[in-house]
């Protein structure tokens, strides 16, 4: 049986979607949480100078969604048909800007006034449009694709859940389909267990 080692910092961040997928699939792995002080020495070992990375029997994979798609295949969460898989990929890619934009608000460059301006724009303009666009793509039964849990649902939830404590996001009461997606992800037994038992981190 292959061995899996996921390396990221001690936080949810970009790795949490991968962790959620591993949890949903019941896949055992090493959750390697790299201390910040070890990052400079570790960085040259990564394919693109970024985390997360996943080692599969010694082969190193980089790029968050590439790892997530690989894990989704292992877990049977990619969609049943080629068209379904394309829709899943579309949602996975479409979910990334939520995390990226929020990260720029929280961690980006600029003085406090500039950061406050970016935060206001994110919360008043970007986030509502993002949620409205995703609401149009979600199904009525709590899933984005084929009325079954896929990595699309988990990617949306993972990106949302990693930033919700740092920015003000629209209420799901305005987006009932997305509210059902969140409930569907949280109801997965493996994910429910992970959410209860995972390390408690600031981000």
Short mmCIF file of C-alpha atoms in Angstrom, two decimals:
data_model
loop_
_atom_site.label_atom_id
_atom_site.label_comp_id
_atom_site.label_asym_id
_atom_site.label_seq_id
_atom_site.Cartn_x
_atom_site.Cartn_y
_atom_site.Cartn_z
CA UNK A 1 0.00 0.00 0.00
CA UNK A 2 1.44 3.41 -0.93
CA UNK A 3 2.55 5.77 1.80
CA UNK A 4 1.41 9.39 1.75
CA UNK A 5 3.00 12.38 3.45
CA UNK A 6 1.41 15.81 3.20
CA UNK A 7 3.65 18.70 4.21
CA UNK A 8 2.38 22.17 5.02
CA UNK A 9 2.71 24.73 7.78
CA UNK A 10 0.84 24.35 11.08
CA UNK A 11 -2.42 25.82 9.86
CA UNK A 12 -5.39 25.11 7.60
CA UNK A 13 -4.53 27.37 4.67
CA UNK A 14 -3.85 25.87 1.27
CA UNK A 15 -3.52 22.33 2.58
CA UNK A 16 -6.90 22.01 4.24
CA UNK A 17 -8.80 21.00 1.12
CA UNK A 18 -6.32 18.15 0.65
CA UNK A 19 -6.69 17.13 4.30
CA UNK A 20 -10.48 17.19 3.98
CA UNK A 21 -10.32 15.00 0.89
CA UNK A 22 -8.02 12.54 2.62
CA UNK A 23 -10.44 12.46 5.55
CA UNK A 24 -13.44 11.92 3.26
CA UNK A 25 -11.67 9.03 1.56
CA UNK A 26 -10.50 7.45 4.82
CA UNK A 27 -6.94 7.57 3.48
CA UNK A 28 -4.15 7.26 6.04
CA UNK A 29 -1.31 9.73 5.68
CA UNK A 30 1.35 11.60 7.60
CA UNK A 31 0.22 15.14 8.36
CA UNK A 32 3.64 16.80 8.44
CA UNK A 33 3.34 20.33 9.86
CA UNK A 34 6.52 22.20 9.09
CA UNK A 35 7.72 24.79 11.64
CA UNK A 36 8.29 28.19 10.03
CA UNK A 37 11.96 28.17 11.01
CA UNK A 38 12.51 24.99 8.97
CA UNK A 39 10.95 26.41 5.81
CA UNK A 40 14.11 28.03 4.30
CA UNK A 41 15.96 24.71 4.40
CA UNK A 42 12.95 22.74 3.14
CA UNK A 43 11.92 25.10 0.32
CA UNK A 44 14.59 23.97 -2.21
CA UNK A 45 13.22 20.42 -1.89
CA UNK A 46 9.81 21.48 -3.27
CA UNK A 47 8.96 21.46 -7.00
CA UNK A 48 7.91 25.14 -7.13
CA UNK A 49 9.24 26.58 -3.89
CA UNK A 50 5.77 26.39 -2.34
CA UNK A 51 3.70 24.34 0.08
CA UNK A 52 1.79 22.10 0.30
CA UNK A 53 3.59 19.13 -1.20
CA UNK A 54 2.65 15.48 -1.03
CA UNK A 55 5.10 12.61 -1.12
CA UNK A 56 3.75 9.37 -2.59
CA UNK A 57 6.25 6.59 -1.99
CA UNK A 58 9.01 9.17 -2.32
CA UNK A 59 7.63 10.95 -5.40
CA UNK A 60 6.95 14.62 -4.57
CA UNK A 61 3.83 16.32 -5.92
CA UNK A 62 3.33 20.08 -5.77
CA UNK A 63 0.49 22.56 -6.44
CA UNK A 64 -2.56 22.43 -4.21
CA UNK A 65 -5.22 21.50 -6.76
CA UNK A 66 -2.96 18.93 -8.44
CA UNK A 67 -2.58 17.20 -5.09
CA UNK A 68 -6.30 17.60 -4.40
CA UNK A 69 -7.24 16.03 -7.75
CA UNK A 70 -4.89 13.12 -7.12
CA UNK A 71 -6.41 12.51 -3.69
CA UNK A 72 -9.92 12.90 -5.10
CA UNK A 73 -9.19 10.10 -7.58
CA UNK A 74 -7.96 7.88 -4.76
CA UNK A 75 -11.10 8.68 -2.78
CA UNK A 76 -13.55 8.28 -5.68
CA UNK A 77 -14.65 11.91 -5.48
CA UNK A 78 -13.95 13.11 -9.02
CA UNK A 79 -17.37 12.65 -10.65
CA UNK A 80 -18.75 9.75 -12.66
CA UNK A 81 -18.34 10.97 -16.25
CA UNK A 82 -15.74 13.00 -18.14
CA UNK A 83 -18.16 15.93 -18.26
CA UNK A 84 -18.83 15.65 -14.53
CA UNK A 85 -15.09 15.62 -13.90
CA UNK A 86 -14.70 18.76 -16.00
CA UNK A 87 -17.43 20.46 -13.96
CA UNK A 88 -15.70 19.39 -10.74
CA UNK A 89 -12.41 20.82 -12.00
CA UNK A 90 -14.18 24.05 -12.94
CA UNK A 91 -15.52 24.48 -9.40
CA UNK A 92 -12.18 23.57 -7.83
CA UNK A 93 -10.37 26.19 -9.88
CA UNK A 94 -13.17 28.69 -9.39
CA UNK A 95 -12.94 28.35 -5.60
CA UNK A 96 -9.26 29.29 -5.43
CA UNK A 97 -9.64 33.09 -5.83
CA UNK A 98 -11.67 33.27 -2.61
CA UNK A 99 -8.65 32.10 -0.66
CA UNK A 100 -6.17 34.08 -2.73
CA UNK A 101 -8.06 37.36 -2.45
CA UNK A 102 -8.60 36.93 1.28
CA UNK A 103 -4.93 36.08 1.74
CA UNK A 104 -3.96 39.28 -0.03
CA UNK A 105 -6.26 41.23 2.29
CA UNK A 106 -4.81 39.67 5.43
CA UNK A 107 -1.17 39.08 4.48
CA UNK A 108 -0.62 41.39 1.50
CA UNK A 109 1.62 44.41 1.32
CA UNK A 110 0.58 47.97 2.04
CA UNK A 111 -0.03 50.27 4.97
CA UNK A 112 -3.02 49.91 7.26
CA UNK A 113 -5.14 52.30 5.21
CA UNK A 114 -4.42 50.34 2.04
CA UNK A 115 -5.20 47.03 3.74
CA UNK A 116 -8.46 48.44 5.11
CA UNK A 117 -9.41 49.55 1.60
CA UNK A 118 -8.67 46.10 0.17
CA UNK A 119 -10.62 44.43 2.97
CA UNK A 120 -13.62 46.68 2.32
CA UNK A 121 -13.51 45.92 -1.40
CA UNK A 122 -13.23 42.19 -0.72
CA UNK A 123 -16.13 42.11 1.72
CA UNK A 124 -18.47 44.46 -0.13
CA UNK A 125 -17.73 43.57 -3.74
CA UNK A 126 -15.66 40.44 -4.39
CA UNK A 127 -17.12 38.05 -1.79
CA UNK A 128 -20.84 38.72 -2.54
CA UNK A 129 -20.26 38.28 -6.28
CA UNK A 130 -18.20 35.13 -5.67
CA UNK A 131 -20.94 33.62 -3.51
CA UNK A 132 -23.64 34.61 -6.00
CA UNK A 133 -21.71 33.01 -8.87
CA UNK A 134 -21.16 29.82 -6.89
CA UNK A 135 -24.82 29.75 -5.84
CA UNK A 136 -25.80 29.62 -9.52
CA UNK A 137 -23.54 26.61 -10.06
CA UNK A 138 -24.66 24.61 -7.01
CA UNK A 139 -27.41 22.03 -7.25
CA UNK A 140 -30.60 21.96 -5.21
CA UNK A 141 -29.63 18.90 -3.15
CA UNK A 142 -26.41 20.11 -1.56
CA UNK A 143 -23.86 19.27 -4.23
CA UNK A 144 -22.27 21.04 -7.16
CA UNK A 145 -22.15 18.02 -9.49
CA UNK A 146 -24.32 14.91 -9.98
CA UNK A 147 -26.13 15.07 -6.64
CA UNK A 148 -23.22 13.39 -4.88
CA UNK A 149 -20.24 14.56 -2.85
CA UNK A 150 -17.22 15.39 -4.98
CA UNK A 151 -14.00 17.31 -4.59
CA UNK A 152 -15.85 20.35 -5.95
CA UNK A 153 -17.94 20.57 -2.78
CA UNK A 154 -14.92 19.93 -0.56
CA UNK A 155 -12.76 22.49 -2.38
CA UNK A 156 -15.42 25.16 -1.99
CA UNK A 157 -15.80 24.35 1.70
CA UNK A 158 -12.05 24.14 2.28
CA UNK A 159 -11.36 27.54 0.77
CA UNK A 160 -14.26 29.12 2.65
CA UNK A 161 -13.45 27.48 5.95
CA UNK A 162 -9.80 28.52 5.87
CA UNK A 163 -10.59 32.25 5.69
CA UNK A 164 -13.89 32.66 7.53
CA UNK A 165 -12.21 33.76 10.78
CA UNK A 166 -10.27 36.59 9.14
CA UNK A 167 -12.74 38.35 6.88
CA UNK A 168 -16.48 38.99 6.98
CA UNK A 169 -18.21 36.75 4.46
CA UNK A 170 -21.82 36.87 3.28
CA UNK A 171 -24.35 34.93 5.32
CA UNK A 172 -25.27 31.57 3.84
CA UNK A 173 -28.89 32.46 4.58
CA UNK A 174 -28.70 34.48 1.36
CA UNK A 175 -27.32 31.49 -0.53
CA UNK A 176 -29.44 28.43 0.35
CA UNK A 177 -27.78 26.11 -2.17
CA UNK A 178 -24.33 26.87 -0.82
CA UNK A 179 -25.63 26.41 2.70
CA UNK A 180 -26.67 22.89 1.69
CA UNK A 181 -23.25 22.25 0.13
CA UNK A 182 -21.57 23.17 3.42
CA UNK A 183 -23.94 20.88 5.32
CA UNK A 184 -23.26 18.01 2.92
CA UNK A 185 -19.51 18.34 3.34
CA UNK A 186 -19.74 18.56 7.13
CA UNK A 187 -22.02 15.51 7.21
CA UNK A 188 -19.46 13.21 5.58
CA UNK A 189 -18.36 10.84 8.37
CA UNK A 190 -14.65 11.13 7.65
CA UNK A 191 -14.77 14.90 7.42
CA UNK A 192 -16.94 15.20 10.54
CA UNK A 193 -14.34 13.17 12.43
CA UNK A 194 -11.48 15.30 11.09
CA UNK A 195 -13.20 18.57 11.97
CA UNK A 196 -13.68 17.32 15.52
CA UNK A 197 -10.19 15.90 16.03
CA UNK A 198 -7.84 18.01 13.89
CA UNK A 199 -5.20 20.22 15.55
CA UNK A 200 -6.60 23.56 16.66
CA UNK A 201 -4.64 26.31 14.92
CA UNK A 202 -4.94 30.07 14.57
CA UNK A 203 -5.49 29.84 10.82
#
